[in-house]
CSV table of C-alpha atoms and ligand atoms in Angstrom, one decimal:
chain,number,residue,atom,x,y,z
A,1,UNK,CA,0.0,0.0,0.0
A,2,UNK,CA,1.1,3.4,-0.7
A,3,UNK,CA,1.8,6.1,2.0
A,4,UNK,CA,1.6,9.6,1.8
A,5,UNK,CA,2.7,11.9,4.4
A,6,UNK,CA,0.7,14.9,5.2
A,7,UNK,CA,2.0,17.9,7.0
A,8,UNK,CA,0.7,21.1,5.5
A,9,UNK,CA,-2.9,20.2,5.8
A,10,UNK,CA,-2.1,19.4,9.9
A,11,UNK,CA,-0.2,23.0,10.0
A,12,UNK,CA,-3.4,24.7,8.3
A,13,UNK,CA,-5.4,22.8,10.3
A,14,UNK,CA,-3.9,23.5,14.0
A,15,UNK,CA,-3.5,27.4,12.5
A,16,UNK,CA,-7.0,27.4,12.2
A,17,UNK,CA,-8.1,25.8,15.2
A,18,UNK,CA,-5.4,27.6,17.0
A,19,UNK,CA,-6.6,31.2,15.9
A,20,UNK,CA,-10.3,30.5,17.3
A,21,UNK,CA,-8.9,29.1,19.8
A,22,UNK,CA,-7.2,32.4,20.1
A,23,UNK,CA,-9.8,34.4,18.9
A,24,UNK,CA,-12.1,32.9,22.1
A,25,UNK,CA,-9.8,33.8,24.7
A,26,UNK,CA,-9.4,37.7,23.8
A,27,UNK,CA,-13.0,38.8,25.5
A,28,UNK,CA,-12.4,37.4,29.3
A,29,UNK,CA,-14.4,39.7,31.5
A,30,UNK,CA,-14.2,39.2,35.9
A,31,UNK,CA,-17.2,41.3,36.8
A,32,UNK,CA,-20.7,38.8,37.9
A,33,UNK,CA,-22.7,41.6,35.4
A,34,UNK,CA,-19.8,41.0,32.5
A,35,UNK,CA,-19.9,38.0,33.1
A,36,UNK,CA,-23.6,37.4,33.0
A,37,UNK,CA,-23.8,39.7,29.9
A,38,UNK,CA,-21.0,37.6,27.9
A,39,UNK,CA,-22.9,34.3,28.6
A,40,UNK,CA,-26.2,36.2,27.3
A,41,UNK,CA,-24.4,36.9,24.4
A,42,UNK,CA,-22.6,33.7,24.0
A,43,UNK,CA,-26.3,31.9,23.8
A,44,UNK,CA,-27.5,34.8,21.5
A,45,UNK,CA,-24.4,33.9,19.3
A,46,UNK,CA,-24.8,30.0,19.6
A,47,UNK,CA,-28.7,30.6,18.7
A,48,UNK,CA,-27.5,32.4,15.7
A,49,UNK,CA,-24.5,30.0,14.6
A,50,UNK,CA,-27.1,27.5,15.3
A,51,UNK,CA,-29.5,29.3,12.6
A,52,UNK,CA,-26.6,30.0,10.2
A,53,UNK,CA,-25.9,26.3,10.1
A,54,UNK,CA,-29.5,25.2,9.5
A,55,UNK,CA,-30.1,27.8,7.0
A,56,UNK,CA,-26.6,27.0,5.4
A,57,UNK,CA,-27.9,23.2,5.3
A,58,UNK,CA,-31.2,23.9,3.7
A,59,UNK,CA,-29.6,26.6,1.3
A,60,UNK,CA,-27.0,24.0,0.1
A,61,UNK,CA,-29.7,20.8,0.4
A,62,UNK,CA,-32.1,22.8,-1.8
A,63,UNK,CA,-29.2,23.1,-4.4
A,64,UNK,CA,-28.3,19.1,-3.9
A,65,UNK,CA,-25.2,19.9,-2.6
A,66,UNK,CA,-25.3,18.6,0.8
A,67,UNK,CA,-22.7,16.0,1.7
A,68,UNK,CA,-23.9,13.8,4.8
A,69,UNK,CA,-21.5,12.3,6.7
A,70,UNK,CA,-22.1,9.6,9.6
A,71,UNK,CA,-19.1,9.5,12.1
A,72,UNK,CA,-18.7,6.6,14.7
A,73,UNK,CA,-16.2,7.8,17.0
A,74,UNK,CA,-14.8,5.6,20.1
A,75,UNK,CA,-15.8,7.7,22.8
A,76,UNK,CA,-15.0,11.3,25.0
A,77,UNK,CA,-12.1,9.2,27.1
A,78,UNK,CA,-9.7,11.6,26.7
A,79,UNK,CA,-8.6,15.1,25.7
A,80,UNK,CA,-7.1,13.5,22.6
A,81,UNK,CA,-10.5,11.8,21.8
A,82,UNK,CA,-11.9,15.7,22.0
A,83,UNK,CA,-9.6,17.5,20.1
A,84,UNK,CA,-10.3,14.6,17.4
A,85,UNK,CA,-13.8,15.2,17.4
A,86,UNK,CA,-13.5,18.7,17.2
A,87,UNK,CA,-11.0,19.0,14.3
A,88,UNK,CA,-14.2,16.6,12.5
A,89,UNK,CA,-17.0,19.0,13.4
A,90,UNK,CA,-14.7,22.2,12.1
A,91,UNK,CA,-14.0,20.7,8.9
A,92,UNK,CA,-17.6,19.1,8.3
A,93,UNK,CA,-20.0,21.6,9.2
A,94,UNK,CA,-22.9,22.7,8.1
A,95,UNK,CA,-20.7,26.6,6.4
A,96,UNK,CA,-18.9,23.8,4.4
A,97,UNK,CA,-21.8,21.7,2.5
A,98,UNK,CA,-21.6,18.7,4.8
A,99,UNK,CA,-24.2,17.4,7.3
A,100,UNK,CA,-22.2,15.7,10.0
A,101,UNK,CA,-24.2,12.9,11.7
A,102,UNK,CA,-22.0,12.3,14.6
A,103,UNK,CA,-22.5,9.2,17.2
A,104,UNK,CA,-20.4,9.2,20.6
A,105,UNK,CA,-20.3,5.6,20.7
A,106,UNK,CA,-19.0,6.0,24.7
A,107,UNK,CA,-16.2,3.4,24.3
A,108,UNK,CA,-19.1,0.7,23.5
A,109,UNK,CA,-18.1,-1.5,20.4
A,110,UNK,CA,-22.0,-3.0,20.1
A,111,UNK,CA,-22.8,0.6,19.9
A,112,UNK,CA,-20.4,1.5,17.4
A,113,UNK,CA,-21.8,-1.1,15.5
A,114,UNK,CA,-25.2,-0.1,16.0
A,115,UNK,CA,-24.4,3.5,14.8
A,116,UNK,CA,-23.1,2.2,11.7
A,117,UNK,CA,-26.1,0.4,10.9
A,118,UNK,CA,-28.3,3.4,11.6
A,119,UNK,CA,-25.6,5.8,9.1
A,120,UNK,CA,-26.7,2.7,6.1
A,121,UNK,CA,-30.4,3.3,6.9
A,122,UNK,CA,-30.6,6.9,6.7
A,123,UNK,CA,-28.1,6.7,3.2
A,124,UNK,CA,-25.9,8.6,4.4
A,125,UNK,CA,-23.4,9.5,1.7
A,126,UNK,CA,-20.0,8.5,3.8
A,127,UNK,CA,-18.9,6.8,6.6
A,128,UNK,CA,-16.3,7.7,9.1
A,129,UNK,CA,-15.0,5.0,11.8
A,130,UNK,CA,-12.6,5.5,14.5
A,131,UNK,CA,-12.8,1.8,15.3
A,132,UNK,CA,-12.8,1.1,19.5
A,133,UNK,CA,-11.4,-2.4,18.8
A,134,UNK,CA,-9.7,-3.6,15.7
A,135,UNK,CA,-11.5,-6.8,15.0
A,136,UNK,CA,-15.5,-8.0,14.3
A,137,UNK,CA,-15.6,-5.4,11.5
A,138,UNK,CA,-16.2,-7.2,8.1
A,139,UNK,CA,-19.7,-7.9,8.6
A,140,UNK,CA,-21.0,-4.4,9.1
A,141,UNK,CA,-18.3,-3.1,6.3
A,142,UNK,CA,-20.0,-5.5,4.0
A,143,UNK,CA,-23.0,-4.2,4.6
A,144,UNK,CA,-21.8,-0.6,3.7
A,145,UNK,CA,-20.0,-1.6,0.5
A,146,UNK,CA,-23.5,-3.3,-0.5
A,147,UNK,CA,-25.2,-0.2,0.4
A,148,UNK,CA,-22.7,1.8,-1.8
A,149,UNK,CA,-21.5,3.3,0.7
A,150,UNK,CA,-18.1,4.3,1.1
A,151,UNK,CA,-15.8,4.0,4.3
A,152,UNK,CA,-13.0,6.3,5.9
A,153,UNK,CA,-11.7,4.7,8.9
A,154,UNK,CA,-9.2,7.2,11.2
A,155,UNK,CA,-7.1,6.7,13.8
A,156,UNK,CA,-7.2,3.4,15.3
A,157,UNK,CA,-7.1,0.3,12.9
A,158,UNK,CA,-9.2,-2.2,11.3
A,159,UNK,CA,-7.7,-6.0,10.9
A,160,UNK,CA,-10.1,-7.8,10.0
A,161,UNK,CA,-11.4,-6.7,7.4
A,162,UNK,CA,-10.3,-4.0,4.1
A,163,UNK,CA,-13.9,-3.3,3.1
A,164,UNK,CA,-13.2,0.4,3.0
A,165,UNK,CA,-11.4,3.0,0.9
A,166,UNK,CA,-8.6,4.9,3.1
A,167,UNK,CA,-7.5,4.6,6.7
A,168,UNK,CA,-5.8,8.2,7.9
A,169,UNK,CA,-3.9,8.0,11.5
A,170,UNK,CA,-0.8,7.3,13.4
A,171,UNK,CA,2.0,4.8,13.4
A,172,UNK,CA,1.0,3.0,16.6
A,173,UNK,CA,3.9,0.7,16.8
A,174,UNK,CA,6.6,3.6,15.8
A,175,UNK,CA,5.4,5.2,18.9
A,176,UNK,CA,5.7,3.0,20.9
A,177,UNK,CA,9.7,2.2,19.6
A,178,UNK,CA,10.0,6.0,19.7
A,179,UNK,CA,9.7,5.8,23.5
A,180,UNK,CA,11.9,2.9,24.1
A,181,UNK,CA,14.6,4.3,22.2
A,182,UNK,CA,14.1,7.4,23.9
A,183,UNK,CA,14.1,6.0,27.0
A,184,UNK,CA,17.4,3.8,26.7
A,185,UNK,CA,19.5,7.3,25.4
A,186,UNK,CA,18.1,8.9,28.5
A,187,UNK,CA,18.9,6.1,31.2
A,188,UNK,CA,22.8,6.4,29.0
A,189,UNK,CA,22.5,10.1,29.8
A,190,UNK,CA,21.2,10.2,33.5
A,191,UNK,CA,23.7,7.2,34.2
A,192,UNK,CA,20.9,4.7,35.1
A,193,UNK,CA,21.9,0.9,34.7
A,194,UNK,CA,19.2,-0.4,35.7
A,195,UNK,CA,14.8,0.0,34.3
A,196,UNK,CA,12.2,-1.6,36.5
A,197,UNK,CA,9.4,-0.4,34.5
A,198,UNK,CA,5.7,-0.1,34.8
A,199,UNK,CA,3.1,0.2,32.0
A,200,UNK,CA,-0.2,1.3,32.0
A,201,UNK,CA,-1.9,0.0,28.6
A,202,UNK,CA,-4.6,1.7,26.9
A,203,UNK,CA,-7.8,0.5,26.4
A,204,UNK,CA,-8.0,-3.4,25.4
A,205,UNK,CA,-8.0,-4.7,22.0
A,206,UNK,CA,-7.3,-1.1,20.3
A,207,UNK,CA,-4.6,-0.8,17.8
A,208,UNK,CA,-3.2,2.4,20.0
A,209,UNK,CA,-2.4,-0.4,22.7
A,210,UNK,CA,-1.3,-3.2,20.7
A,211,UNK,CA,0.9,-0.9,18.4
A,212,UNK,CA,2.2,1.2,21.4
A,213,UNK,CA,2.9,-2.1,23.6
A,214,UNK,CA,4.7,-4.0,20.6
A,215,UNK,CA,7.1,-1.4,19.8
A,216,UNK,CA,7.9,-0.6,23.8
A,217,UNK,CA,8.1,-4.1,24.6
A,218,UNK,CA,10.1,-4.7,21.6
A,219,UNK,CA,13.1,-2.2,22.9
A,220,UNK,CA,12.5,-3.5,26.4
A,221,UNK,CA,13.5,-6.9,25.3
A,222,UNK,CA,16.5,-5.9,23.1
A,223,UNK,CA,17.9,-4.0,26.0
A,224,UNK,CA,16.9,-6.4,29.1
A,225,UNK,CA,14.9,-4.4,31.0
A,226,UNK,CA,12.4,-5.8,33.2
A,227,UNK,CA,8.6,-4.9,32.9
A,228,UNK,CA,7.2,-5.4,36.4
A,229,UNK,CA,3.4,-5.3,35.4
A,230,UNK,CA,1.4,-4.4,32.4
A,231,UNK,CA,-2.4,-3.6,33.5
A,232,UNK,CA,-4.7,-1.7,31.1
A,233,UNK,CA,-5.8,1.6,32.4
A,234,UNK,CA,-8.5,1.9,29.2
A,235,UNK,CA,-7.3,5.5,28.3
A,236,UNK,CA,-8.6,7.5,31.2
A,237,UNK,CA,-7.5,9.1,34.3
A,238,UNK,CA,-9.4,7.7,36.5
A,239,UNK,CA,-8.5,4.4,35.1
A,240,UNK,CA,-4.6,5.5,35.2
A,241,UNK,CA,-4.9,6.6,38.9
A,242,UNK,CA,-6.7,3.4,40.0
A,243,UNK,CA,-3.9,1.2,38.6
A,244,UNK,CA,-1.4,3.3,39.0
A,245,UNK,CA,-2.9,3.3,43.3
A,246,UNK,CA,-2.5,-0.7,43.0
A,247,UNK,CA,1.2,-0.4,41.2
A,248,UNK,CA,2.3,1.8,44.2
A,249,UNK,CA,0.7,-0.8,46.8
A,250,UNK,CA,2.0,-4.3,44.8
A,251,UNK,CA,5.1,-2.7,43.7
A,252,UNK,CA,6.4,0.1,46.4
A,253,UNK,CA,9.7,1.0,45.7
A,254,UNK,CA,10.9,-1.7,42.9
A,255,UNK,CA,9.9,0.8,40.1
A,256,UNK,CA,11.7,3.4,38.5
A,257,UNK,CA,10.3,3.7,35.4
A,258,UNK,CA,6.4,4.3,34.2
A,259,UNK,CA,5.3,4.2,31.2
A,260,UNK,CA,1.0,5.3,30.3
A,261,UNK,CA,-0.3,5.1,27.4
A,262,UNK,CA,-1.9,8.2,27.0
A,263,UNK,CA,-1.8,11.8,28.9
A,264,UNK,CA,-4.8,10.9,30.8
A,265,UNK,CA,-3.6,8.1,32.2
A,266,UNK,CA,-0.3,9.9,33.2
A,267,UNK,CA,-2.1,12.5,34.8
A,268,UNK,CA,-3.8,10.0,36.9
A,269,UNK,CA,-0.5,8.2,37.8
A,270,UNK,CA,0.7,11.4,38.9
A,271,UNK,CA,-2.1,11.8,41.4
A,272,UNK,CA,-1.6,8.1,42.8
A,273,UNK,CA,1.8,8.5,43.2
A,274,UNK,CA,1.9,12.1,44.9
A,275,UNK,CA,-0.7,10.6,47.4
A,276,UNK,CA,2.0,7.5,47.8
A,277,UNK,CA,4.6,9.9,48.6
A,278,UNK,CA,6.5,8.6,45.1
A,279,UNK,CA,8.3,11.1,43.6
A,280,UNK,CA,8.5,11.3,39.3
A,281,UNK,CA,9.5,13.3,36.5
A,282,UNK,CA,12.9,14.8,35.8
A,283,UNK,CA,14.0,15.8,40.2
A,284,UNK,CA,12.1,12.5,41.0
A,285,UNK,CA,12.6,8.9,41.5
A,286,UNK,CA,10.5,7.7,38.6
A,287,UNK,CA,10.7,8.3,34.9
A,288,UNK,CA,7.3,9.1,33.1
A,289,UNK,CA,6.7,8.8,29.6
A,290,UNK,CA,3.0,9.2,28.1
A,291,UNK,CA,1.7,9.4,24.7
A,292,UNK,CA,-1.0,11.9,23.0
A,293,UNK,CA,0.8,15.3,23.0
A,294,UNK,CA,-2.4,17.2,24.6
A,295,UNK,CA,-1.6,20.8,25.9
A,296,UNK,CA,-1.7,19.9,29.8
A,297,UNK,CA,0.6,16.6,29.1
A,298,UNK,CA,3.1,19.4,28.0
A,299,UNK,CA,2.6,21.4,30.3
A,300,UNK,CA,3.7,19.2,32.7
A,301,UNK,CA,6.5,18.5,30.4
A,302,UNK,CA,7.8,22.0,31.0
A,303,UNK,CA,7.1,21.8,34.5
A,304,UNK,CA,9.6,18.9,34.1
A,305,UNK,CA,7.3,16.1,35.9
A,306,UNK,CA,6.5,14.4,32.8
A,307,UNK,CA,10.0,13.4,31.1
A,308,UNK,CA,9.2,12.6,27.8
A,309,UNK,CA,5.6,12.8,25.6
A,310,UNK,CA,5.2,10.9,22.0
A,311,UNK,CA,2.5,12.5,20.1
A,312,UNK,CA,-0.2,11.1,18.5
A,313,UNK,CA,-2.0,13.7,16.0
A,314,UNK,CA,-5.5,13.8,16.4
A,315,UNK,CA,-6.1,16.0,13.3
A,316,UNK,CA,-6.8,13.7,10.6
A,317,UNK,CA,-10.0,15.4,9.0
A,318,UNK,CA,-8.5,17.4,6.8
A,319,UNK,CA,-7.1,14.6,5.1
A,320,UNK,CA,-10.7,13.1,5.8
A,321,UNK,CA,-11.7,15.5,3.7
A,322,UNK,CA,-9.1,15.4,0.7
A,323,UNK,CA,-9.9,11.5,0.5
A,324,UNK,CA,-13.9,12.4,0.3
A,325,UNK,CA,-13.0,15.0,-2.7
A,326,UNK,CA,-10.6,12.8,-4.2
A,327,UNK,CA,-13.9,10.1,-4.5
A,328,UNK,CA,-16.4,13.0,-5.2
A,329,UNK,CA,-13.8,13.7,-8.3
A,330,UNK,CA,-13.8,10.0,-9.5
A,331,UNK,CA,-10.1,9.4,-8.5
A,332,UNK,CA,-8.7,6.6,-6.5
A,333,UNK,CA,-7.1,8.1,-2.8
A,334,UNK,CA,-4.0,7.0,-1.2
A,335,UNK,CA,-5.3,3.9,1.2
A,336,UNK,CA,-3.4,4.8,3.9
A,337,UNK,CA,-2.3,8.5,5.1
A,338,UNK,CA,-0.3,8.9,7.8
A,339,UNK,CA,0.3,12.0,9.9
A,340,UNK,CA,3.0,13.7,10.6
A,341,UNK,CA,3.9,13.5,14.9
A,342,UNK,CA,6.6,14.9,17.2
A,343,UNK,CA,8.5,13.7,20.2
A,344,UNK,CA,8.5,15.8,23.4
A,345,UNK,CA,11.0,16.0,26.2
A,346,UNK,CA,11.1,17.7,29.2
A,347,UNK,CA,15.1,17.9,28.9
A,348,UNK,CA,17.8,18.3,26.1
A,349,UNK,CA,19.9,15.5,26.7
A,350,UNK,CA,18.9,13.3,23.6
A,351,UNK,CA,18.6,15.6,21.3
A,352,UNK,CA,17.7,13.0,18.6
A,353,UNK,CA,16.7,9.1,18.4
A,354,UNK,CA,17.0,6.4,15.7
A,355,UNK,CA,13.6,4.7,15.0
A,356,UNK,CA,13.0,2.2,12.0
A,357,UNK,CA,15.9,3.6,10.5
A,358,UNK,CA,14.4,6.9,10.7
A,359,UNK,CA,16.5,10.3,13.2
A,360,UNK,CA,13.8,12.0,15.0
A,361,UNK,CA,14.5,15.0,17.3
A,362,UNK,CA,13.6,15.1,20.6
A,363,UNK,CA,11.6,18.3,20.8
A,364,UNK,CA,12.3,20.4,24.5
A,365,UNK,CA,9.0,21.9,25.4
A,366,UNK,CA,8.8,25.7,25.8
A,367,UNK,CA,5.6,28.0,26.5
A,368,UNK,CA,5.8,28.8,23.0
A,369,UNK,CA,5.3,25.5,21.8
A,370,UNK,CA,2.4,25.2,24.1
A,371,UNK,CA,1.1,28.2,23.3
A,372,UNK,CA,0.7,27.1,19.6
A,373,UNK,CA,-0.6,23.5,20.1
A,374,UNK,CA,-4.0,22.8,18.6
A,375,UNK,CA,-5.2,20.5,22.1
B,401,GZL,C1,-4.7,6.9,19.5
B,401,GZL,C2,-6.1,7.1,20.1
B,401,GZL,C3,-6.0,6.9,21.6
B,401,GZL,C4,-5.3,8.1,22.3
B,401,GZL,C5,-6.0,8.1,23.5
B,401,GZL,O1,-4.7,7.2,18.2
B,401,GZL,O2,-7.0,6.2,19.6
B,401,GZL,O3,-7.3,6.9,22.1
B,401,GZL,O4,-3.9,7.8,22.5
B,401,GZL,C6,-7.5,8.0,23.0
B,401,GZL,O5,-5.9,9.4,24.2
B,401,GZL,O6,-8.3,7.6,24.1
């Protein structure tokens, strides 16, 4: 399969994002009355944006220009899973010809699949999936391709089946290598000989966990280290503190390395471990690694209690979008589309890292940086 590599449509993308973002935060007011006034006028202005859209729906349905769009996403189980959703509804709304049916399938696969169903029923004219788990999928994708309807699945992966047209998302596994090779030059560099590590998987059965773990584990085993425990914290805070509050009860003081699989979890390992009296990040006994990239994750970077973040880029609807135009126009899109991600330290002391061949720079957070991240 061919890969493309998109970065300018991310940059556009995050600029966009980033300057209403920007735009939202110049009218803060402290008063109560301020206050009261700017939420009157934030409902007067949703009622309106509310009206533009509907108008802008009918104005474009009457001319048969409409594009509906059903999107099964996983869940709201993290601020990764938000920033996704939001970069959708931005670049399918209603000021841009589409009619975005969008389904919060709460992290339930029977749901997901449910949601699909209801998308062929109502004829939509494209699917999106961020699939929860990566198998039990050829069924309902069957279904679609008999109903004509084609398939866009983001993010996370689909192995069991190919029934659909392009898949748009991250390198899982290159993450997950990413971090171990980051992690070895960093032990070199701190003079650390030995890793006792911990992990805190994401949610079970998703190719973000299998990818992440097989590329970690793969380092871990090339270099000896020992993995303590492996327990699945299903993407979430509270599911990263709870395991994180048995790790620091079953493990206390063999561990000096933990490793989440997202920034929510990390942030809930944080909390256990404060509350255990276990120290972390780049003055503490622990090293933490966590994956997504989200703007609190790096803050904590900076702050130097996370030690090392490897992002994954939730941004994939623009390239959503270039693979429904390429179809609209008759022409056959790239099947898969990867994104372009960074690596994040807390430090400067590996500069660079070696993954499949590939040098990637270790990126030292600065408010800057933060300043100009999309989520
Ligand atoms: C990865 C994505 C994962 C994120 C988590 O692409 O599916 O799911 O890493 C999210 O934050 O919950």
């Amino acid at each position: 399969m061919k890969r493309k590599v998109v970065s300018v449509l991310v940059c556009a993308a995050m600029v966009a994002t980033m300057a209403v973002g920007c735009g939202s935060s110049s009218s803060t007011d402290t008063s109560s009355d301020a206050a009261a006034t700017t939420e009157e006028d934030t409902a007067a202005a949703d009622d309106a944006a509310a009206t533009d859209d509907a108008a802008a729906t009918d104005d474009a349905a009457a001319d048969g220009d409409v594009i509906t769009i059903g999107f099964a996403q996983v869940g709201h189980e993290s601020d990764w899973r938000t920033a996704s959703t939001q970069s959708c509804q931005d670049v399918f709304s209603a000021e841009n010809g589409y009619d975005l049916q969008f389904v919060d399938c709460d992290n339930d696969s029977a749901v997901q699949l449910e949601a699909v169903r209801g998308f062929i029923e109502q004829q939509v004219d494209y699917i999106i999936i961020d699939p929860i788990v990566s198998t039990g999928w050829d069924t309902v994708l069957t279904e679609c391709e008999d109903a004509g309807i084609p398939v866009i699945v983001i993010d996370r992966t689909i192995d069991d089946s190919d029934k659909y047209v392009s898949w748009v998302g991250s390198e899982f596994k290159t993450e997950g290598l990413a971090a171990g090779e980051w992690l070895k030059a960093y032990a070199e560099a701190k003079g650390i000989s030995e890793l006792n590590i911990l992990v805190i998987e994401g949610s079970t059965g998703a190719s973000a966990t299998i990818g992440r773990t097989e590329g970690f584990n793969e380092i871990a085993e090339r270099e000896g280290w020992n993995i303590i425990d492996s327990q699945t914290g299903d993407f979430t805070q509270e599911g990263g503190q709870t395991v994180m509050e048995s790790y620091c009860k079953s493990y206390e003081g063999q561990f000096n390395v933990v490793i989440c699989q997202n920034d929510n979890e990390a942030f809930g390992a944080m909390d256990a471990m404060t509350a255990a009296g276990v120290s972390y990040g780049v003055d503490g006994d622990v090293i933490l690694v966590s994956f997504d990239g989200c703007r609190t994750a790096l803050d904590y970077c900076l702050a130097g209690d996370i030690n090392a973040v490897f992002e994954c880029n939730p941004m994939a609807a623009p390239m959503v979008e270039e693979v429904i135009q390429a179809l609209a126009a008759g022409e056959t899109p790239e099947a898969e589309i990867f994104v372009e991600e960074s690596c994040f330290a807390s430090e400067d002391n590996v500069p660079t890292i070696e993954v499949n061949g590939e040098t990637k720079e270790m990126t030292v957070v600065t408010q800057e940086l933060i300043d100009a991240r999309p989520f």
